[in-house]
Coordinates of C-alpha atoms and ligand atoms in Angstrom, one line a residue:
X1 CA 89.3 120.4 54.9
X2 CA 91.2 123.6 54.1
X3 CA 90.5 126.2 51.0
X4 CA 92.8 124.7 48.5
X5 CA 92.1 127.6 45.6
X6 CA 95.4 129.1 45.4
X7 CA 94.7 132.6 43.3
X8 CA 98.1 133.6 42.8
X9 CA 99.4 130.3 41.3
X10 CA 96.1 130.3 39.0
X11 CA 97.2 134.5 38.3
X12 CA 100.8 132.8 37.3
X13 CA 99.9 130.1 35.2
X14 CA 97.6 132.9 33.6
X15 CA 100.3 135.6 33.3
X16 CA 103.3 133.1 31.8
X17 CA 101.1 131.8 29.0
X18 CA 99.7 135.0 27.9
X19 CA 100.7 135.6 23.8
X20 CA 100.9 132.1 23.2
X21 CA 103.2 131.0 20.1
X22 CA 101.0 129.2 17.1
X23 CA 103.0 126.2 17.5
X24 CA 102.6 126.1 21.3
X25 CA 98.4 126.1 20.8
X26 CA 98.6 123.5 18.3
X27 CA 100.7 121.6 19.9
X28 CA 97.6 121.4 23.0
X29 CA 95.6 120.6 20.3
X30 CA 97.2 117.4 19.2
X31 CA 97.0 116.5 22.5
X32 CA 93.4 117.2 23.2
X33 CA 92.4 115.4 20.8
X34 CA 94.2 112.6 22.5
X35 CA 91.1 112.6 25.0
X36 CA 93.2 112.3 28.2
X37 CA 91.9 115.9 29.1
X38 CA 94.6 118.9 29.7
X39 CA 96.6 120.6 32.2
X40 CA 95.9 123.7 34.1
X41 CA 99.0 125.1 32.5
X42 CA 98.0 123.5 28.8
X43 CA 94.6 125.0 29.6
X44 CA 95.7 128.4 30.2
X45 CA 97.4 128.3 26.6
X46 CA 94.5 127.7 25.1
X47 CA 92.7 130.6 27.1
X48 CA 95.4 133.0 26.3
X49 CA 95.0 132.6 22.9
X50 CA 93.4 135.3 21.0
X51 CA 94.3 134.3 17.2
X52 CA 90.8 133.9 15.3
X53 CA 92.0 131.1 13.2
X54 CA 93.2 129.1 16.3
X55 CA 90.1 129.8 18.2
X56 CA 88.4 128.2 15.7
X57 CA 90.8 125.4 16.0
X58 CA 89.9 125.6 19.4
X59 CA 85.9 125.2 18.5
X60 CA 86.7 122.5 16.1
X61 CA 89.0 120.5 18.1
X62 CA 86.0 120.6 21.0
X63 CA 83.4 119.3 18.4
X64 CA 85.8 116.4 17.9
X65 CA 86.4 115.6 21.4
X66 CA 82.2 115.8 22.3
X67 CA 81.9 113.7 19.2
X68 CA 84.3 111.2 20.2
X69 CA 82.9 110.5 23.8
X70 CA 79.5 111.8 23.7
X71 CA 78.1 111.2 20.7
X72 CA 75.2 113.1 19.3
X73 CA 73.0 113.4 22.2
X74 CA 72.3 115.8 24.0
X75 CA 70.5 115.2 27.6
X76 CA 67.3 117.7 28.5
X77 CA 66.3 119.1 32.3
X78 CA 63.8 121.1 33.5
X79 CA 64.5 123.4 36.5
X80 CA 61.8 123.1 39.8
X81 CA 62.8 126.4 42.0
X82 CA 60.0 125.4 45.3
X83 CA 61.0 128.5 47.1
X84 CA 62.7 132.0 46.9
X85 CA 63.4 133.4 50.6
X86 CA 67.3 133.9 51.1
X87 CA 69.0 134.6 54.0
X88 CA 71.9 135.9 51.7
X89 CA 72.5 139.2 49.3
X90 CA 74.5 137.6 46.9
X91 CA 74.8 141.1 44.8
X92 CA 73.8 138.7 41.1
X93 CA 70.5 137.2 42.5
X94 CA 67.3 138.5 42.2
X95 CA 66.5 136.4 45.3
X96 CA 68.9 138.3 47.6
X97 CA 67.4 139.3 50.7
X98 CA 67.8 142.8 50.5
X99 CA 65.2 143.0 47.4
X100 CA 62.3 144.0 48.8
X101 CA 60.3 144.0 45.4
X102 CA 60.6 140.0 44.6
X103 CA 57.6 138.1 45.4
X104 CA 58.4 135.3 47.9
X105 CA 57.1 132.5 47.7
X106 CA 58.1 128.9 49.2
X107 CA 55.6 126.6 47.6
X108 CA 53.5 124.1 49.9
X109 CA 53.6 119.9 48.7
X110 CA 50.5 120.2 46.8
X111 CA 51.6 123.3 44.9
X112 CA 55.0 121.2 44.6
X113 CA 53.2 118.0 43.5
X114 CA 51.0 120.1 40.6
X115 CA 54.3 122.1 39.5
X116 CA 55.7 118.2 38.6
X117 CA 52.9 117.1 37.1
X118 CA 53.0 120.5 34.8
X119 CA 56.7 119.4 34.4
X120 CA 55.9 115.9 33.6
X121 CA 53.0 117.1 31.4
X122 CA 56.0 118.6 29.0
X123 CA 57.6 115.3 28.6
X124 CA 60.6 115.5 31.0
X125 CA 62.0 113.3 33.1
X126 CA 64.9 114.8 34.6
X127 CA 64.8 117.4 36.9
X128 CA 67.1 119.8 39.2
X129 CA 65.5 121.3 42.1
X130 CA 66.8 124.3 44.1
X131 CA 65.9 127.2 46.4
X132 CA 67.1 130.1 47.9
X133 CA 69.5 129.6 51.3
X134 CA 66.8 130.4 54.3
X135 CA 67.1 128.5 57.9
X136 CA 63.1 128.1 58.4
X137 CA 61.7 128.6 54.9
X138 CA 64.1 125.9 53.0
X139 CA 64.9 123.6 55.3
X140 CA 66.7 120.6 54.9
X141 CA 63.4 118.8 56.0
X142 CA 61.3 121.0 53.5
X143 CA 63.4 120.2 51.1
X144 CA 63.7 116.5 51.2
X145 CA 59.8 116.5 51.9
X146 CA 59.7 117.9 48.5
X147 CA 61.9 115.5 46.8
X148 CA 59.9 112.9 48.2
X149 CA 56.4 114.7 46.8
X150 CA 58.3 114.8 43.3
X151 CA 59.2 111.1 43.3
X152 CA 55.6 109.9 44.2
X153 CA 53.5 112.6 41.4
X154 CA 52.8 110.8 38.2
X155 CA 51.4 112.5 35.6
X156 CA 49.8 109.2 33.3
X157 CA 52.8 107.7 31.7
X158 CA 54.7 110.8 33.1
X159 CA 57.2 110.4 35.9
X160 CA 60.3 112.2 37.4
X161 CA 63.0 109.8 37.4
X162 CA 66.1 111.2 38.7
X163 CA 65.9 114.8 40.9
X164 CA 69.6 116.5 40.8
X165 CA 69.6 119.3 43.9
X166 CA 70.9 122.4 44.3
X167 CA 71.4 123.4 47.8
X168 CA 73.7 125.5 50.0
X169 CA 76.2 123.3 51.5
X170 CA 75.9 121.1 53.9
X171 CA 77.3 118.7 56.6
X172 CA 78.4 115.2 55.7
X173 CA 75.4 113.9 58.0
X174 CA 73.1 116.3 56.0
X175 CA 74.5 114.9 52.9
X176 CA 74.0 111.2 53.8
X177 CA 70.2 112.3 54.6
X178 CA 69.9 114.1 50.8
X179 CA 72.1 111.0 49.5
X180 CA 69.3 108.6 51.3
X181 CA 66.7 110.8 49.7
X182 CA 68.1 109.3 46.7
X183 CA 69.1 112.2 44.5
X184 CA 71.0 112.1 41.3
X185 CA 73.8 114.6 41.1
X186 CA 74.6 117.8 44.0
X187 CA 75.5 120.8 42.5
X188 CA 76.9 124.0 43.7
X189 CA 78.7 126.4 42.3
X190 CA 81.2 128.3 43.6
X191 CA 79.8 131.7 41.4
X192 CA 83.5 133.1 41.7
X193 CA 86.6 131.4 42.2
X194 CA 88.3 134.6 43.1
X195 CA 88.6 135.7 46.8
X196 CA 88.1 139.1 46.4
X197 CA 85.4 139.2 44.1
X198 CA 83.6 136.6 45.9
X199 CA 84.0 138.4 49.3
X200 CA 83.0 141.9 47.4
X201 CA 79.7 139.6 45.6
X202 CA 78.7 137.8 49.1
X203 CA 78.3 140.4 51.7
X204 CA 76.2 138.7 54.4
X205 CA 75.2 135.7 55.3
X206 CA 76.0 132.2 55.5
X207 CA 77.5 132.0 52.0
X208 CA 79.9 134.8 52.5
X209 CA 82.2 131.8 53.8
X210 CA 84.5 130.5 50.6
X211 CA 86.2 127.8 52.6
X212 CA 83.1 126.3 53.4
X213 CA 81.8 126.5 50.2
X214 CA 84.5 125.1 48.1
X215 CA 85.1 122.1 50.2
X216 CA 81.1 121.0 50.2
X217 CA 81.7 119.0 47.4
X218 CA 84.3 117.0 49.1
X219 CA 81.7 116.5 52.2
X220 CA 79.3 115.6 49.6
X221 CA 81.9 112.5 48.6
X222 CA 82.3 111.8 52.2
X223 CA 78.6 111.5 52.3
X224 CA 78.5 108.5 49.7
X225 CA 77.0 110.8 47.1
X226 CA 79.7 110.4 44.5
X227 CA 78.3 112.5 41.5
X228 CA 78.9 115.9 42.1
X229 CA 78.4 119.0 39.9
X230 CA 80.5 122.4 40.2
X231 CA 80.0 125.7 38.2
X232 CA 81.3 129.1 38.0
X233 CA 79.0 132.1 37.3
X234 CA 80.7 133.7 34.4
X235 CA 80.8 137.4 34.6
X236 CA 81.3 138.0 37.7
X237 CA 85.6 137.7 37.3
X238 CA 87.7 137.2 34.4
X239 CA 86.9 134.3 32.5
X240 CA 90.2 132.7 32.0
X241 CA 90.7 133.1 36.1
X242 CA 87.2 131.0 36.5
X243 CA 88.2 128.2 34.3
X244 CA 91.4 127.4 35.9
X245 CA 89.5 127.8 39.3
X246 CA 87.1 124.8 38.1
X247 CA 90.1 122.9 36.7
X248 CA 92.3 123.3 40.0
X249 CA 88.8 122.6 42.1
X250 CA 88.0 119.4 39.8
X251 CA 91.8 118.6 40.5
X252 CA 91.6 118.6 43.9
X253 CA 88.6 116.8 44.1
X254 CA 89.9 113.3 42.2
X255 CA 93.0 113.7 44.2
X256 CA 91.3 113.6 47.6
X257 CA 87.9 111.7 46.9
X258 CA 89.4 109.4 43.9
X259 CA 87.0 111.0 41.5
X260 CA 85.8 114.1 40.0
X261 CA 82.9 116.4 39.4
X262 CA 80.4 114.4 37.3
X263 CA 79.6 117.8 35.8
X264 CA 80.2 121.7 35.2
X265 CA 77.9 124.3 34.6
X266 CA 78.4 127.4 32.8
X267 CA 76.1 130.0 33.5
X268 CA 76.3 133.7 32.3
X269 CA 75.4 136.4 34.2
X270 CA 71.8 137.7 33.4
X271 CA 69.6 140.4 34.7
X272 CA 67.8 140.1 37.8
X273 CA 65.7 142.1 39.5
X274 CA 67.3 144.6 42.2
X275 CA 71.1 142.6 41.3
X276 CA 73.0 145.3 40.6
X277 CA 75.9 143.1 39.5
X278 CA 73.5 141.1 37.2
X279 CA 72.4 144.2 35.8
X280 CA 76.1 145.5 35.1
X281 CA 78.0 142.6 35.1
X282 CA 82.2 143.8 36.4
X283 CA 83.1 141.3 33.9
X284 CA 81.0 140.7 31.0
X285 CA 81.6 138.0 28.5
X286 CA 81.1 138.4 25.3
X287 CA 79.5 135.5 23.3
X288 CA 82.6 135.0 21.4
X289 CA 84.4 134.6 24.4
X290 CA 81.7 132.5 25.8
X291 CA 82.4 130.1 23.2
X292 CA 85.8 129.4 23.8
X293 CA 85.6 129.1 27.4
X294 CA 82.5 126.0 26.3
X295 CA 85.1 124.7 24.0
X296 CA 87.9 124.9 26.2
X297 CA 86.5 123.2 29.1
X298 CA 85.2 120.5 26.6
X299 CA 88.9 119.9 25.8
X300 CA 90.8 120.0 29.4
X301 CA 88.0 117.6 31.3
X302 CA 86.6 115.2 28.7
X303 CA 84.8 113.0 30.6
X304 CA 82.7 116.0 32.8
X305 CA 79.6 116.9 31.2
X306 CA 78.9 120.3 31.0
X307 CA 75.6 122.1 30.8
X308 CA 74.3 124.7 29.4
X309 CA 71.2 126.6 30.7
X310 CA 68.5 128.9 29.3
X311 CA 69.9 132.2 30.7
X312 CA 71.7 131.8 26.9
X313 CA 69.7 133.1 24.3
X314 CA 68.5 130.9 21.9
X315 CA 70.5 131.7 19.0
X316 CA 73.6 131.2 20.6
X317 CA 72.5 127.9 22.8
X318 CA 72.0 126.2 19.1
X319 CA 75.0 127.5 18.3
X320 CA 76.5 125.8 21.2
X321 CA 74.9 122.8 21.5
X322 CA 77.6 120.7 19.0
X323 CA 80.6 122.5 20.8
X324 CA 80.6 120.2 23.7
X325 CA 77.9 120.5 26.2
X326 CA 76.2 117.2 27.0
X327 CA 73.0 118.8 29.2
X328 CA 70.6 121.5 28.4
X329 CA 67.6 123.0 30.5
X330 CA 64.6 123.7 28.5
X331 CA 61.4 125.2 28.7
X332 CA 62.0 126.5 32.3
X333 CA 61.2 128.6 34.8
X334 CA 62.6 130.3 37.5
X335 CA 60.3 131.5 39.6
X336 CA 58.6 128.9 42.1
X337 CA 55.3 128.0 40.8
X338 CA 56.1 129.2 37.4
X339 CA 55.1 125.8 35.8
X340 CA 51.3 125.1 37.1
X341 CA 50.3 128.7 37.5
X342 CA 49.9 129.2 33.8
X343 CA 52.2 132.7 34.4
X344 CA 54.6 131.9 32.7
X345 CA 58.4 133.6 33.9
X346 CA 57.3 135.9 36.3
X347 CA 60.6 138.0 36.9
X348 CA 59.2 139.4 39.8
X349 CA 59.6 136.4 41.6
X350 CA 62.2 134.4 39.7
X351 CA 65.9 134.4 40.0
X352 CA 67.0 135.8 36.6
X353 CA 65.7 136.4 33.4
X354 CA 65.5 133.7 30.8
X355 CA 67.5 134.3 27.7
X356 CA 65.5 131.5 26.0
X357 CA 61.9 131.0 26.3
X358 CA 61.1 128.5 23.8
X359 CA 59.4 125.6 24.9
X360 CA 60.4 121.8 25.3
X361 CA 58.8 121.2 22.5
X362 CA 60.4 124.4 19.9
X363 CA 63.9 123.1 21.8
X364 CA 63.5 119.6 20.6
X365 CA 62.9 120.4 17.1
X366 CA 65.7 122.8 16.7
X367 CA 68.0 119.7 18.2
X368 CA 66.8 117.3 15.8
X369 CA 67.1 119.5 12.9
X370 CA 71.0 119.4 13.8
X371 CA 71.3 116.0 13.8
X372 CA 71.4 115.4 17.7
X373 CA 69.3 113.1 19.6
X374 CA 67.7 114.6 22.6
X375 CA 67.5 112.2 25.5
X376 CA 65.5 112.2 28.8
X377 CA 68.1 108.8 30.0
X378 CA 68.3 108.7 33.3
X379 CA 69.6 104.9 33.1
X380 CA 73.2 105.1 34.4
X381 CA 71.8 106.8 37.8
X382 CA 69.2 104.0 38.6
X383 CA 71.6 101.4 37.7
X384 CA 74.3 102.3 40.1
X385 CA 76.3 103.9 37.6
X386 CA 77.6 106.5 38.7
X387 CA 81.0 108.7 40.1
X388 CA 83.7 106.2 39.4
X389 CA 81.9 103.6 37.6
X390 CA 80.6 106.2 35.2
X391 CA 83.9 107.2 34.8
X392 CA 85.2 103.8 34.2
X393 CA 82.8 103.5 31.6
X394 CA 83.3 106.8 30.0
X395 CA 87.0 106.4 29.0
X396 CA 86.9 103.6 26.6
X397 CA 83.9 105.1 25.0
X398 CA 81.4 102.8 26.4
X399 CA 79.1 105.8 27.3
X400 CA 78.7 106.2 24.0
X401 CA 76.9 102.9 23.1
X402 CA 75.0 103.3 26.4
X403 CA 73.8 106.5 25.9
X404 CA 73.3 106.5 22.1
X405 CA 70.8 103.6 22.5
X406 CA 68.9 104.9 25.7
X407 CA 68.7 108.4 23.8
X408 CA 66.8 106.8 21.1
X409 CA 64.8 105.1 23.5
X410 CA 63.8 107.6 25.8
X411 CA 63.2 110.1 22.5
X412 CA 60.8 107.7 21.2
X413 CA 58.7 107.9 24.8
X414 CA 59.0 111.6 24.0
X415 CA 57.6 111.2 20.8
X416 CA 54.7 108.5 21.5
X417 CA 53.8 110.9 24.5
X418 CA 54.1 114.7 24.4
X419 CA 55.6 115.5 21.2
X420 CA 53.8 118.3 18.8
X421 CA 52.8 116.8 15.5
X422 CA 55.7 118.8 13.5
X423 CA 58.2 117.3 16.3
X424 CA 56.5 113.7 15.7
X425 CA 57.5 113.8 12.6
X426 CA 61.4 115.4 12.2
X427 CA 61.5 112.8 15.2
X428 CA 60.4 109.7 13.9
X429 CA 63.0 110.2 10.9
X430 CA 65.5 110.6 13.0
X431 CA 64.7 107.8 14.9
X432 CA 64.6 106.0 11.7
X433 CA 67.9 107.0 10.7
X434 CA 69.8 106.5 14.0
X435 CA 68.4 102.9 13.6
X436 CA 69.4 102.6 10.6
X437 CA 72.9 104.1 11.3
X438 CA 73.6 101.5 13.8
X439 CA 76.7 99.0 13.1
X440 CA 75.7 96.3 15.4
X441 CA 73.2 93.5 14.1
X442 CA 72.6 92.8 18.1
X443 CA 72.5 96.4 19.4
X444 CA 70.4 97.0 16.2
X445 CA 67.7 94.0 16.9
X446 CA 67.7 94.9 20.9
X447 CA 66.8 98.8 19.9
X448 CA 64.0 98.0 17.3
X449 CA 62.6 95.1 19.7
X450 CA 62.2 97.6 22.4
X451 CA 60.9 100.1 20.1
X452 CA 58.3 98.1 18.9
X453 CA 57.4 97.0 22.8
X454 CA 56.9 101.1 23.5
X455 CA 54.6 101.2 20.4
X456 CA 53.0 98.7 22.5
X457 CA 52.4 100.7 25.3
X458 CA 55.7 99.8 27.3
X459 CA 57.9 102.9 28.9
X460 CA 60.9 103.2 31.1
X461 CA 62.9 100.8 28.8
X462 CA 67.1 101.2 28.8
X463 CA 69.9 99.2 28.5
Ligands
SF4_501 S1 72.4 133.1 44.7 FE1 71.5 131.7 46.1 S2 72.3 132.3 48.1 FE2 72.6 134.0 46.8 S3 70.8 135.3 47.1 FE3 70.5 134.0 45.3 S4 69.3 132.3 46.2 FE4 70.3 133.3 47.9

């Protein structure tokens, strides 16, 4: 598989829409809201467009769209970093192995095991683990022992239910052995989609090679493991340039494997320790431009969830969190061991500084304030449905009905289990309400029935 990122076709689709025409941007518009995605070249309109009045089209016509196919859910994470030794110097990274101030630290299977259990203690039930790039100290082995030693840790009614992994890229027989490991979703992120930032970011080391990078998703599909999660790291390159490079990357994907990335992520640079370009970002976006790019990608890929991280602070991620994102991480850490050891972030050891430090807990009682349902589902994974199936499902709206009910479901858990007595409360209203709000007389009988059986003492129930 060759690099298929073409950087002066994305430059050209860039440079002929620039000073978009009002009529031109609404005309996107109509057909966004047609929820048959966009085109690279319809996207760039959208991108080019600087108007404040259509921008908040834009953010409008987004809201719609994550409405429409989503719902009012919103799906909660918690990152597990185990270890921190890189064999890279990615020049962002606060792992990079040239700082010689960051504590390293690859954590053994007990300290593993007691950092899910302090996970599992918060109430989540979704997790995505990840580690530096090393040879000896993040092995393949290492890493799927760990996956193994998250699967089996319980935590009394707590339990990790689907593990999403974030690892360098691999070979398609490495990839079988993750896929038999049985992860949720691989993600990697290409950080920059432009060749000569990415060779100026990525000066030694294994990841200094794009082609293989970019094409680890495809080996991924090869692999059997057919949900797949890209993501750019925004502020390293011009925005606009990064979200065509997804789109043309997502593109290429359906065309070769028959389906695309099951998500994006869409971090923003943040300070790390001894990262210079974390530190000065070459190109910074600002919060208003942030925005747009969420919206905008919410608009030309539909059916790809996107997530949204706690580099943001919080301010803006409530902000965001009705524009179109469908996954947030909350109450995380970044450094390994940052969960069980009481410490807290400890930014000499972690990756990157939070933005938001609010607990699980503060998170899910901002969310149900705005009206959204948070959800720990992790229903469509354990019952097969996933890459194209998912997809399948998605488009006619299904996904809505699925995930709207297992929300409720898996928020009540939340609530009988870990909530704070102020959460318990907004909670069990909303609860109330989304029962209440439900058209079906069947969906609305199966819902209160299973309710009632968790009030028993039941868990793990989905449809
Ligand atoms: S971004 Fe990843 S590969 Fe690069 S230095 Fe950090 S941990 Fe290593």
């Amino acid at each position: 598989m060759k690099d298929f990122i073409d950087d002066e076709k994305i430059q050209h689709v860039l440079d002929v829409s620039a000073g978009p025409e009002k009529r031109r941007v609404e005309d996107v518009l109509v057909k966004a809201r047609e929820l048959k995605g966009l085109t690279p070249e319809e996207t760039a309109v959208l991108l080019q467009t600087e108007d404040k009045e259509l921008v908040h089209e834009i953010l409008m016509t987004a809201r719609y769209v994550k409405e429409s196919i989503y719902g009012n859910r919103l799906v909660l994470f918690a990152p597990l970093y185990i270890a921190n030794h890189c064999a890279n110097n990615c020049l962002y990274c606060g792992f990079r192995r040239a700082n010689k101030e960051l504590k390293r630290v690859a954590l053994t299977m007990e300290e593993i095991a007691a950092e899910a259990q302090a996970i599992e203690a918060e109430g989540h039930k979704r997790i995505l683990m990840l580690c530096g790039e090393h040879p000896t100290r993040s092995s393949l082995d290492y890493f799927i022992e760990a996956i193994e030693t998250v699967y089996a840790t319980t935590n009394f009614n707590g339990e990790i239910r689907r593990i999403n992994v974030e690892v360098a890229p691999l070979e398609v027989d490495e990839f079988k052995r993750l896929k038999a490991a049985k992860i949720g979703t691989y993600l990697l992120f290409q950080e920059t989609y432009h060749h000569a930032t990415y060779k100026k970011m990525h000066p030694t080391g294994p990841k200094k090679n794009y082609e293989y990078r970019v094409t680890a998703m495809h080996r991924a599909q090869e692999a059997g493991i057919d949900d797949v999660g890209m993501g750019a790291l925004f502020g390293l390159y011009d925005y606009r340039f990064e979200v065509l490079g997804l789109l043309y990357h997502a593109q290429n994907l359906e065309k070769t494997c028959g389906v695309g990335p099951h998500t994006i992520s869409i971090p923003r640079l943040e300070p790390a320790l001894n990262a210079p370009a974390a530190i000065k970002p070459p190109h910074p976006v600002s919060d208003e431009e942030f925005k747009k790019l969420v919206a905008i990608l919410r608009l030309a890929v539909p059916y790809t969830g996107m997530i949204l991280t706690t580099r943001e602070s919080a301010a803006l991620r409530n902000e965001i969190f009705s524009l179109g994102v469908s996954q947030i991480s909350a109450g995380s850490r970044t450094n390994p061991g940052g969960y069980h050891d009481h410490g807290g972030n400890d930014f000499m050891a972690a990756q990157f500084n939070l933005g938001d430090t609010r607990s699980l807990d503060e998170v899910i009682y901002e969310i149900v304030q705005q009206g959204l349902i948070p959800s720990f589902c992790t229903a469509c994974y354990r019952l097969g449905r996933t890459g194209a199936d998912f997809m399948e499902l998605a488009k006619p709206g299904l996904i809505k009905k699925f995930c709207r009910t297992n929300a409720i479901l898996t928020f009540e858990e939340y609530l009988l289990d870990y909530a704070s007595k102020k959460t318990k409360k907004a909670g069990m209203k909303l609860v109330e309400k989304l029962l209440a709000d439900t058209g079906s007389a069947g969906l609305k009988r199966t819902i209160n029935s299973r309710l009632r059986r968790m009030e028993n003492g039941e868990r793990d129930l989905y449809i």
